[in-house]
PDB file of C-alpha atoms in Angstrom:
ATOM      1  CA  GLU A1286       0.000   0.000   0.000  1.00  0.00           C
ATOM      2  CA  VAL A1287       1.272   3.445  -0.925  1.00  0.00           C
ATOM      3  CA  GLN A1288       1.584   5.401   2.273  1.00  0.00           C
ATOM      4  CA  LEU A1289       3.040   8.547   3.813  1.00  0.00           C
ATOM      5  CA  VAL A1290       3.215   8.790   7.601  1.00  0.00           C
ATOM      6  CA  GLU A1291       4.218  12.056   9.266  1.00  0.00           C
ATOM      7  CA  SER A1292       5.580  12.398  12.770  1.00  0.00           C
ATOM      8  CA  GLY A1293       7.238  14.997  14.978  1.00  0.00           C
ATOM      9  CA  GLY A1294       4.468  17.533  15.457  1.00  0.00           C
ATOM     10  CA  GLY A1295       3.646  19.077  18.794  1.00  0.00           C
ATOM     11  CA  LEU A1296       3.575  22.220  20.890  1.00  0.00           C
ATOM     12  CA  VAL A1297       6.515  24.600  20.633  1.00  0.00           C
ATOM     13  CA  GLN A1298       7.129  28.111  21.913  1.00  0.00           C
ATOM     14  CA  PRO A1299       7.513  31.071  19.546  1.00  0.00           C
ATOM     15  CA  GLY A1300      11.080  31.227  18.317  1.00  0.00           C
ATOM     16  CA  GLY A1301      11.562  27.524  18.861  1.00  0.00           C
ATOM     17  CA  SER A1302      12.397  24.693  16.496  1.00  0.00           C
ATOM     18  CA  LEU A1303      10.786  21.449  15.434  1.00  0.00           C
ATOM     19  CA  ARG A1304      11.699  18.691  12.992  1.00  0.00           C
ATOM     20  CA  LEU A1305       9.017  16.793  11.127  1.00  0.00           C
ATOM     21  CA  SER A1306       9.583  13.429   9.473  1.00  0.00           C
ATOM     22  CA  CYS A1307       7.605  11.618   6.812  1.00  0.00           C
ATOM     23  CA  ALA A1308       8.096   7.903   6.237  1.00  0.00           C
ATOM     24  CA  ALA A1309       7.203   6.722   2.756  1.00  0.00           C
ATOM     25  CA  SER A1310       6.324   3.166   1.805  1.00  0.00           C
ATOM     26  CA  GLY A1311       4.779   1.212  -1.049  1.00  0.00           C
ATOM     27  CA  PHE A1312       6.436   3.143  -3.884  1.00  0.00           C
ATOM     28  CA  THR A1313       9.829   4.170  -5.243  1.00  0.00           C
ATOM     29  CA  PHE A1314      10.419   7.203  -3.049  1.00  0.00           C
ATOM     30  CA  SER A1315      13.448   8.390  -4.989  1.00  0.00           C
ATOM     31  CA  SER A1316      11.389   8.785  -8.176  1.00  0.00           C
ATOM     32  CA  HIS A1317       9.105  11.513  -6.872  1.00  0.00           C
ATOM     33  CA  TRP A1318       9.390  15.169  -5.984  1.00  0.00           C
ATOM     34  CA  MET A1319       8.053  15.619  -2.461  1.00  0.00           C
ATOM     35  CA  HIS A1320       6.240  18.537  -0.861  1.00  0.00           C
ATOM     36  CA  TRP A1321       4.991  19.905   2.436  1.00  0.00           C
ATOM     37  CA  VAL A1322       1.559  21.533   2.438  1.00  0.00           C
ATOM     38  CA  ARG A1323       0.059  23.091   5.554  1.00  0.00           C
ATOM     39  CA  GLN A1324      -3.425  23.978   6.738  1.00  0.00           C
ATOM     40  CA  ALA A1325      -4.054  26.348   9.635  1.00  0.00           C
ATOM     41  CA  PRO A1326      -7.070  25.487  11.817  1.00  0.00           C
ATOM     42  CA  GLY A1327     -10.263  26.230   9.900  1.00  0.00           C
ATOM     43  CA  LYS A1328      -8.323  27.590   6.932  1.00  0.00           C
ATOM     44  CA  GLY A1329      -7.346  26.458   3.443  1.00  0.00           C
ATOM     45  CA  LEU A1330      -4.405  24.559   2.042  1.00  0.00           C
ATOM     46  CA  VAL A1331      -1.107  26.356   1.546  1.00  0.00           C
ATOM     47  CA  TRP A1332       1.853  24.924  -0.352  1.00  0.00           C
ATOM     48  CA  VAL A1333       5.054  25.442   1.642  1.00  0.00           C
ATOM     49  CA  LEU A1334       8.073  23.717   0.081  1.00  0.00           C
ATOM     50  CA  ARG A1335       9.226  21.073  -2.362  1.00  0.00           C
ATOM     51  CA  ILE A1336      12.331  19.002  -2.981  1.00  0.00           C
ATOM     52  CA  SER A1337      13.573  17.262  -6.124  1.00  0.00           C
ATOM     53  CA  THR A1338      13.975  13.525  -6.456  1.00  0.00           C
ATOM     54  CA  ASP A1339      17.665  13.542  -5.535  1.00  0.00           C
ATOM     55  CA  GLY A1340      17.458  16.391  -3.059  1.00  0.00           C
ATOM     56  CA  SER A1341      19.519  18.795  -5.128  1.00  0.00           C
ATOM     57  CA  GLY A1342      16.680  21.207  -5.880  1.00  0.00           C
ATOM     58  CA  THR A1343      14.335  22.969  -3.480  1.00  0.00           C
ATOM     59  CA  THR A1344      11.683  25.665  -3.708  1.00  0.00           C
ATOM     60  CA  TYR A1345      10.270  27.563  -0.757  1.00  0.00           C
ATOM     61  CA  ALA A1346       7.230  29.751  -0.209  1.00  0.00           C
ATOM     62  CA  ASP A1347       8.239  33.286   0.778  1.00  0.00           C
ATOM     63  CA  SER A1348       6.571  32.865   4.169  1.00  0.00           C
ATOM     64  CA  VAL A1349       9.112  30.237   5.273  1.00  0.00           C
ATOM     65  CA  LYS A1350      12.278  31.210   3.402  1.00  0.00           C
ATOM     66  CA  GLY A1351      15.263  31.364   5.712  1.00  0.00           C
ATOM     67  CA  ARG A1352      13.402  29.568   8.519  1.00  0.00           C
ATOM     68  CA  PHE A1353      12.345  26.186   7.138  1.00  0.00           C
ATOM     69  CA  THR A1354      14.512  23.577   5.411  1.00  0.00           C
ATOM     70  CA  ILE A1355      13.310  20.568   3.468  1.00  0.00           C
ATOM     71  CA  SER A1356      15.517  17.529   2.998  1.00  0.00           C
ATOM     72  CA  ARG A1357      15.246  13.838   2.178  1.00  0.00           C
ATOM     73  CA  ASP A1358      17.071  10.565   2.709  1.00  0.00           C
ATOM     74  CA  ASN A1359      16.285   8.281  -0.210  1.00  0.00           C
ATOM     75  CA  ALA A1360      18.076   5.372   1.450  1.00  0.00           C
ATOM     76  CA  LYS A1361      15.653   5.624   4.369  1.00  0.00           C
ATOM     77  CA  ASN A1362      12.595   6.600   2.279  1.00  0.00           C
ATOM     78  CA  THR A1363      12.126   9.593   4.538  1.00  0.00           C
ATOM     79  CA  LEU A1364      11.311  13.265   4.009  1.00  0.00           C
ATOM     80  CA  TYR A1365      12.160  15.904   6.594  1.00  0.00           C
ATOM     81  CA  LEU A1366      11.097  19.417   7.465  1.00  0.00           C
ATOM     82  CA  GLN A1367      13.322  21.420   9.816  1.00  0.00           C
ATOM     83  CA  MET A1368      11.399  24.394  11.163  1.00  0.00           C
ATOM     84  CA  ASN A1369      13.275  27.156  12.993  1.00  0.00           C
ATOM     85  CA  SER A1370      12.253  30.561  14.369  1.00  0.00           C
ATOM     86  CA  LEU A1371       8.684  29.374  14.588  1.00  0.00           C
ATOM     87  CA  ARG A1372       5.879  31.916  14.745  1.00  0.00           C
ATOM     88  CA  ALA A1373       2.261  31.714  15.855  1.00  0.00           C
ATOM     89  CA  GLU A1374       1.193  31.896  12.201  1.00  0.00           C
ATOM     90  CA  ASP A1375       3.047  28.633  11.516  1.00  0.00           C
ATOM     91  CA  THR A1376       0.437  26.814  13.595  1.00  0.00           C
ATOM     92  CA  ALA A1377      -1.127  24.274  11.230  1.00  0.00           C
ATOM     93  CA  VAL A1378      -1.503  20.681  10.221  1.00  0.00           C
ATOM     94  CA  TYR A1379       1.495  19.820   8.067  1.00  0.00           C
ATOM     95  CA  TYR A1380       0.918  17.315   5.283  1.00  0.00           C
ATOM     96  CA  CYS A1381       3.650  15.348   3.576  1.00  0.00           C
ATOM     97  CA  VAL A1382       2.637  15.076  -0.078  1.00  0.00           C
ATOM     98  CA  ARG A1383       3.894  13.142  -3.086  1.00  0.00           C
ATOM     99  CA  GLY A1384       4.267  14.900  -6.386  1.00  0.00           C
ATOM    100  CA  ILE A1385       2.776  13.103  -9.359  1.00  0.00           C
ATOM    101  CA  LYS A1386       5.283  11.338 -11.553  1.00  0.00           C
ATOM    102  CA  GLY A1387       6.113  12.689 -14.969  1.00  0.00           C
ATOM    103  CA  THR A1388       5.892  16.194 -16.363  1.00  0.00           C
ATOM    104  CA  SER A1389       2.627  17.131 -14.709  1.00  0.00           C
ATOM    105  CA  VAL A1390       2.254  19.132 -11.501  1.00  0.00           C
ATOM    106  CA  ALA A1391      -0.133  17.700  -8.924  1.00  0.00           C
ATOM    107  CA  PHE A1392      -0.188  16.007  -5.542  1.00  0.00           C
ATOM    108  CA  ASP A1393      -1.370  12.436  -5.739  1.00  0.00           C
ATOM    109  CA  ILE A1394      -0.676  10.943  -2.309  1.00  0.00           C
ATOM    110  CA  TRP A1395      -1.160  12.743   1.016  1.00  0.00           C
ATOM    111  CA  GLY A1396      -0.136  11.745   4.515  1.00  0.00           C
ATOM    112  CA  GLN A1397      -2.585  11.996   7.406  1.00  0.00           C
ATOM    113  CA  GLY A1398      -0.915  15.174   8.647  1.00  0.00           C
ATOM    114  CA  THR A1399       0.823  16.178  11.866  1.00  0.00           C
ATOM    115  CA  MET A1400      -0.258  19.151  13.992  1.00  0.00           C
ATOM    116  CA  VAL A1401       2.217  21.868  14.880  1.00  0.00           C
ATOM    117  CA  THR A1402       1.133  24.401  17.489  1.00  0.00           C
ATOM    118  CA  VAL A1403       3.268  27.463  18.149  1.00  0.00           C
ATOM    119  CA  SER A1404       2.217  29.085  21.403  1.00  0.00           C
ATOM    120  CA  SER A1405       3.635  30.271  24.707  1.00  0.00           C
TER     121      SER A1405
ATOM    122  CA  GLN B 244       1.659  34.781  -4.727  1.00  0.00           C
ATOM    123  CA  SER B 245      -2.019  35.359  -3.960  1.00  0.00           C
ATOM    124  CA  ALA B 246      -4.411  32.476  -3.495  1.00  0.00           C
ATOM    125  CA  LEU B 247      -6.629  31.529  -6.391  1.00  0.00           C
ATOM    126  CA  THR B 248     -10.215  32.746  -6.009  1.00  0.00           C
ATOM    127  CA  GLN B 249     -12.941  30.203  -5.333  1.00  0.00           C
ATOM    128  CA  PRO B 250     -16.528  30.748  -4.153  1.00  0.00           C
ATOM    129  CA  ARG B 251     -16.813  30.193  -0.428  1.00  0.00           C
ATOM    130  CA  SER B 252     -19.725  27.816  -0.831  1.00  0.00           C
ATOM    131  CA  VAL B 253     -21.934  26.096  -3.369  1.00  0.00           C
ATOM    132  CA  SER B 254     -24.865  23.777  -2.929  1.00  0.00           C
ATOM    133  CA  GLY B 255     -27.042  21.387  -4.890  1.00  0.00           C
ATOM    134  CA  SER B 256     -29.596  18.643  -4.450  1.00  0.00           C
ATOM    135  CA  PRO B 257     -28.856  14.968  -4.979  1.00  0.00           C
ATOM    136  CA  GLY B 258     -28.729  14.153  -8.675  1.00  0.00           C
ATOM    137  CA  GLN B 259     -28.082  17.736  -9.724  1.00  0.00           C
ATOM    138  CA  SER B 260     -24.864  19.212 -11.095  1.00  0.00           C
ATOM    139  CA  VAL B 261     -22.711  21.914  -9.539  1.00  0.00           C
ATOM    140  CA  THR B 262     -19.712  23.817 -10.842  1.00  0.00           C
ATOM    141  CA  ILE B 263     -16.949  25.299  -8.714  1.00  0.00           C
ATOM    142  CA  SER B 264     -14.846  28.032 -10.278  1.00  0.00           C
ATOM    143  CA  CYS B 265     -11.184  28.783  -9.620  1.00  0.00           C
ATOM    144  CA  THR B 266      -9.908  32.131 -10.882  1.00  0.00           C
ATOM    145  CA  GLY B 267      -6.262  32.997 -11.139  1.00  0.00           C
ATOM    146  CA  THR B 268      -4.133  35.175 -13.385  1.00  0.00           C
ATOM    147  CA  SER B 269      -2.171  34.996 -16.605  1.00  0.00           C
ATOM    148  CA  SER B 270       0.819  33.912 -14.478  1.00  0.00           C
ATOM    149  CA  ASP B 271      -0.744  30.763 -13.105  1.00  0.00           C
ATOM    150  CA  VAL B 272      -4.081  29.322 -14.310  1.00  0.00           C
ATOM    151  CA  GLY B 273      -3.915  31.169 -17.617  1.00  0.00           C
ATOM    152  CA  ALA B 274      -0.302  30.254 -18.279  1.00  0.00           C
ATOM    153  CA  TYR B 275      -0.205  26.527 -17.616  1.00  0.00           C
ATOM    154  CA  ASN B 276      -2.445  23.487 -18.054  1.00  0.00           C
ATOM    155  CA  TYR B 277      -1.400  22.254 -14.623  1.00  0.00           C
ATOM    156  CA  VAL B 278      -4.575  22.827 -12.654  1.00  0.00           C
ATOM    157  CA  SER B 279      -5.530  20.144 -10.149  1.00  0.00           C
ATOM    158  CA  TRP B 280      -8.428  19.668  -7.741  1.00  0.00           C
ATOM    159  CA  TYR B 281      -8.655  18.099  -4.287  1.00  0.00           C
ATOM    160  CA  GLN B 282     -11.558  16.952  -2.130  1.00  0.00           C
ATOM    161  CA  GLN B 283     -11.309  17.178   1.648  1.00  0.00           C
ATOM    162  CA  HIS B 284     -13.795  15.759   4.113  1.00  0.00           C
ATOM    163  CA  PRO B 285     -13.769  17.179   7.676  1.00  0.00           C
ATOM    164  CA  GLY B 286     -10.812  15.956   9.683  1.00  0.00           C
ATOM    165  CA  LYS B 287      -9.344  14.060   6.736  1.00  0.00           C
ATOM    166  CA  ALA B 288      -6.430  14.551   4.392  1.00  0.00           C
ATOM    167  CA  PRO B 289      -7.185  15.928   0.930  1.00  0.00           C
ATOM    168  CA  LYS B 290      -7.876  13.496  -1.898  1.00  0.00           C
ATOM    169  CA  PHE B 291      -6.532  13.889  -5.433  1.00  0.00           C
ATOM    170  CA  MET B 292      -9.450  14.302  -7.887  1.00  0.00           C
ATOM    171  CA  ILE B 293      -8.353  16.030 -11.128  1.00  0.00           C
ATOM    172  CA  TYR B 294      -5.008  16.929 -12.720  1.00  0.00           C
ATOM    173  CA  ASP B 295      -3.822  18.631 -15.901  1.00  0.00           C
ATOM    174  CA  VAL B 296      -7.108  20.603 -15.916  1.00  0.00           C
ATOM    175  CA  SER B 297      -9.342  17.700 -16.907  1.00  0.00           C
ATOM    176  CA  LYS B 298      -7.677  14.312 -16.314  1.00  0.00           C
ATOM    177  CA  ARG B 299      -9.086  11.942 -13.715  1.00  0.00           C
ATOM    178  CA  PRO B 300      -6.827   9.628 -11.690  1.00  0.00           C
ATOM    179  CA  SER B 301      -7.918   6.013 -11.578  1.00  0.00           C
ATOM    180  CA  GLY B 302     -10.681   5.430  -9.073  1.00  0.00           C
ATOM    181  CA  VAL B 303     -12.235   8.884  -9.347  1.00  0.00           C
ATOM    182  CA  PRO B 304     -15.823   8.656 -10.651  1.00  0.00           C
ATOM    183  CA  ASP B 305     -16.499  10.180 -14.068  1.00  0.00           C
ATOM    184  CA  ARG B 306     -19.103  12.377 -12.374  1.00  0.00           C
ATOM    185  CA  PHE B 307     -16.148  14.653 -11.653  1.00  0.00           C
ATOM    186  CA  SER B 308     -14.837  16.684 -14.568  1.00  0.00           C
ATOM    187  CA  GLY B 309     -12.555  19.667 -15.029  1.00  0.00           C
ATOM    188  CA  SER B 310     -12.155  22.414 -17.579  1.00  0.00           C
ATOM    189  CA  LYS B 311     -10.444  25.746 -18.115  1.00  0.00           C
ATOM    190  CA  SER B 312     -11.093  28.936 -20.002  1.00  0.00           C
ATOM    191  CA  GLY B 313      -8.571  31.743 -19.846  1.00  0.00           C
ATOM    192  CA  ASN B 314      -7.636  32.445 -16.248  1.00  0.00           C
ATOM    193  CA  THR B 315     -10.514  30.438 -14.782  1.00  0.00           C
ATOM    194  CA  ALA B 316     -10.632  26.700 -14.160  1.00  0.00           C
ATOM    195  CA  SER B 317     -13.774  24.826 -13.170  1.00  0.00           C
ATOM    196  CA  LEU B 318     -14.702  21.584 -11.457  1.00  0.00           C
ATOM    197  CA  THR B 319     -18.102  20.149 -12.319  1.00  0.00           C
ATOM    198  CA  ILE B 320     -19.729  17.435 -10.265  1.00  0.00           C
ATOM    199  CA  SER B 321     -22.725  15.812 -11.913  1.00  0.00           C
ATOM    200  CA  GLY B 322     -25.225  13.443 -10.351  1.00  0.00           C
ATOM    201  CA  LEU B 323     -24.526  14.842  -6.881  1.00  0.00           C
ATOM    202  CA  GLN B 324     -24.368  12.329  -4.072  1.00  0.00           C
ATOM    203  CA  ALA B 325     -24.426  12.834  -0.323  1.00  0.00           C
ATOM    204  CA  GLU B 326     -20.795  11.721  -0.020  1.00  0.00           C
ATOM    205  CA  ASP B 327     -19.707  14.547  -2.334  1.00  0.00           C
ATOM    206  CA  GLU B 328     -20.334  17.010   0.493  1.00  0.00           C
ATOM    207  CA  ALA B 329     -16.840  18.265   1.313  1.00  0.00           C
ATOM    208  CA  ASP B 330     -14.405  21.112   0.801  1.00  0.00           C
ATOM    209  CA  TYR B 331     -12.826  21.397  -2.639  1.00  0.00           C
ATOM    210  CA  TYR B 332      -9.523  23.092  -3.439  1.00  0.00           C
ATOM    211  CA  CYS B 333      -7.957  23.953  -6.764  1.00  0.00           C
ATOM    212  CA  HIS B 334      -4.216  24.316  -7.319  1.00  0.00           C
ATOM    213  CA  SER B 335      -2.283  25.794 -10.210  1.00  0.00           C
ATOM    214  CA  TYR B 336       1.379  25.697 -11.153  1.00  0.00           C
ATOM    215  CA  ALA B 337       2.868  29.197 -11.348  1.00  0.00           C
ATOM    216  CA  GLY B 338       6.402  28.658 -12.600  1.00  0.00           C
ATOM    217  CA  SER B 339       9.585  27.164 -11.213  1.00  0.00           C
ATOM    218  CA  TYR B 340      10.371  29.969  -8.757  1.00  0.00           C
ATOM    219  CA  THR B 341       7.031  30.355  -7.006  1.00  0.00           C
ATOM    220  CA  PHE B 342       5.924  26.833  -7.887  1.00  0.00           C
ATOM    221  CA  GLY B 343       2.211  27.097  -7.303  1.00  0.00           C
ATOM    222  CA  VAL B 344      -0.790  28.260  -5.333  1.00  0.00           C
ATOM    223  CA  PHE B 345      -4.010  26.811  -3.938  1.00  0.00           C
ATOM    224  CA  GLY B 346      -7.444  28.328  -4.052  1.00  0.00           C
ATOM    225  CA  GLY B 347      -9.114  29.366  -0.827  1.00  0.00           C
ATOM    226  CA  GLY B 348     -11.450  26.368  -0.909  1.00  0.00           C
ATOM    227  CA  THR B 349     -15.168  25.874  -1.569  1.00  0.00           C
ATOM    228  CA  LYS B 350     -17.566  24.140   0.758  1.00  0.00           C
ATOM    229  CA  LEU B 351     -20.019  21.980  -1.159  1.00  0.00           C
ATOM    230  CA  THR B 352     -23.310  21.272   0.583  1.00  0.00           C
ATOM    231  CA  VAL B 353     -25.598  18.546  -0.723  1.00  0.00           C
ATOM    232  CA  LEU B 354     -29.089  19.617   0.259  1.00  0.00           C
TER     233      LEU B 354
END
């Protein structure tokens, strides 16, 4: 079964750090771009970052540039999100998402999400 | 990058058809045929419904269809069923630097 399982969410104080992980299974992880998409409570989806198949290319939304870092370990089939200098507005469910294979742009597999709460 | 514009809510009766619009700009929806749609039930992760404007992934009923005209994409759901009640989000590619943007989401109510 194709699956993405996030972990690492929790409560953190403003200015703090958190590292999310996403374990992939059931597909060739190294063949897909991977993304993080977040959703604040009661709000819509927001794309945050993406990483290329080999980890050499990344793209960040302006709201997280300089604070968040996306990385991957293809040997471990795992995607990571290092979040530093966290702010209250970063509070959201963070979804690990698989990019569709090929030349198209879409998100075909979503994890169940992990909640990050930034509050004192 | 501003969010794509979707109606906050739409509604329809079982068996009817509804269309959800998704308006962007000439830099995103109007520039690329990479519009996708996602269905999200309360408390659940989004589900992939449409890609490349009008293509359906395997397993998605043909009651769901997509189209695009200029800077506006649309999702049409025909033969509405109770289980279609959910939030729907569009997404468009916007180039390699900004990558892409979601719409604000539309709540579909099946009356």
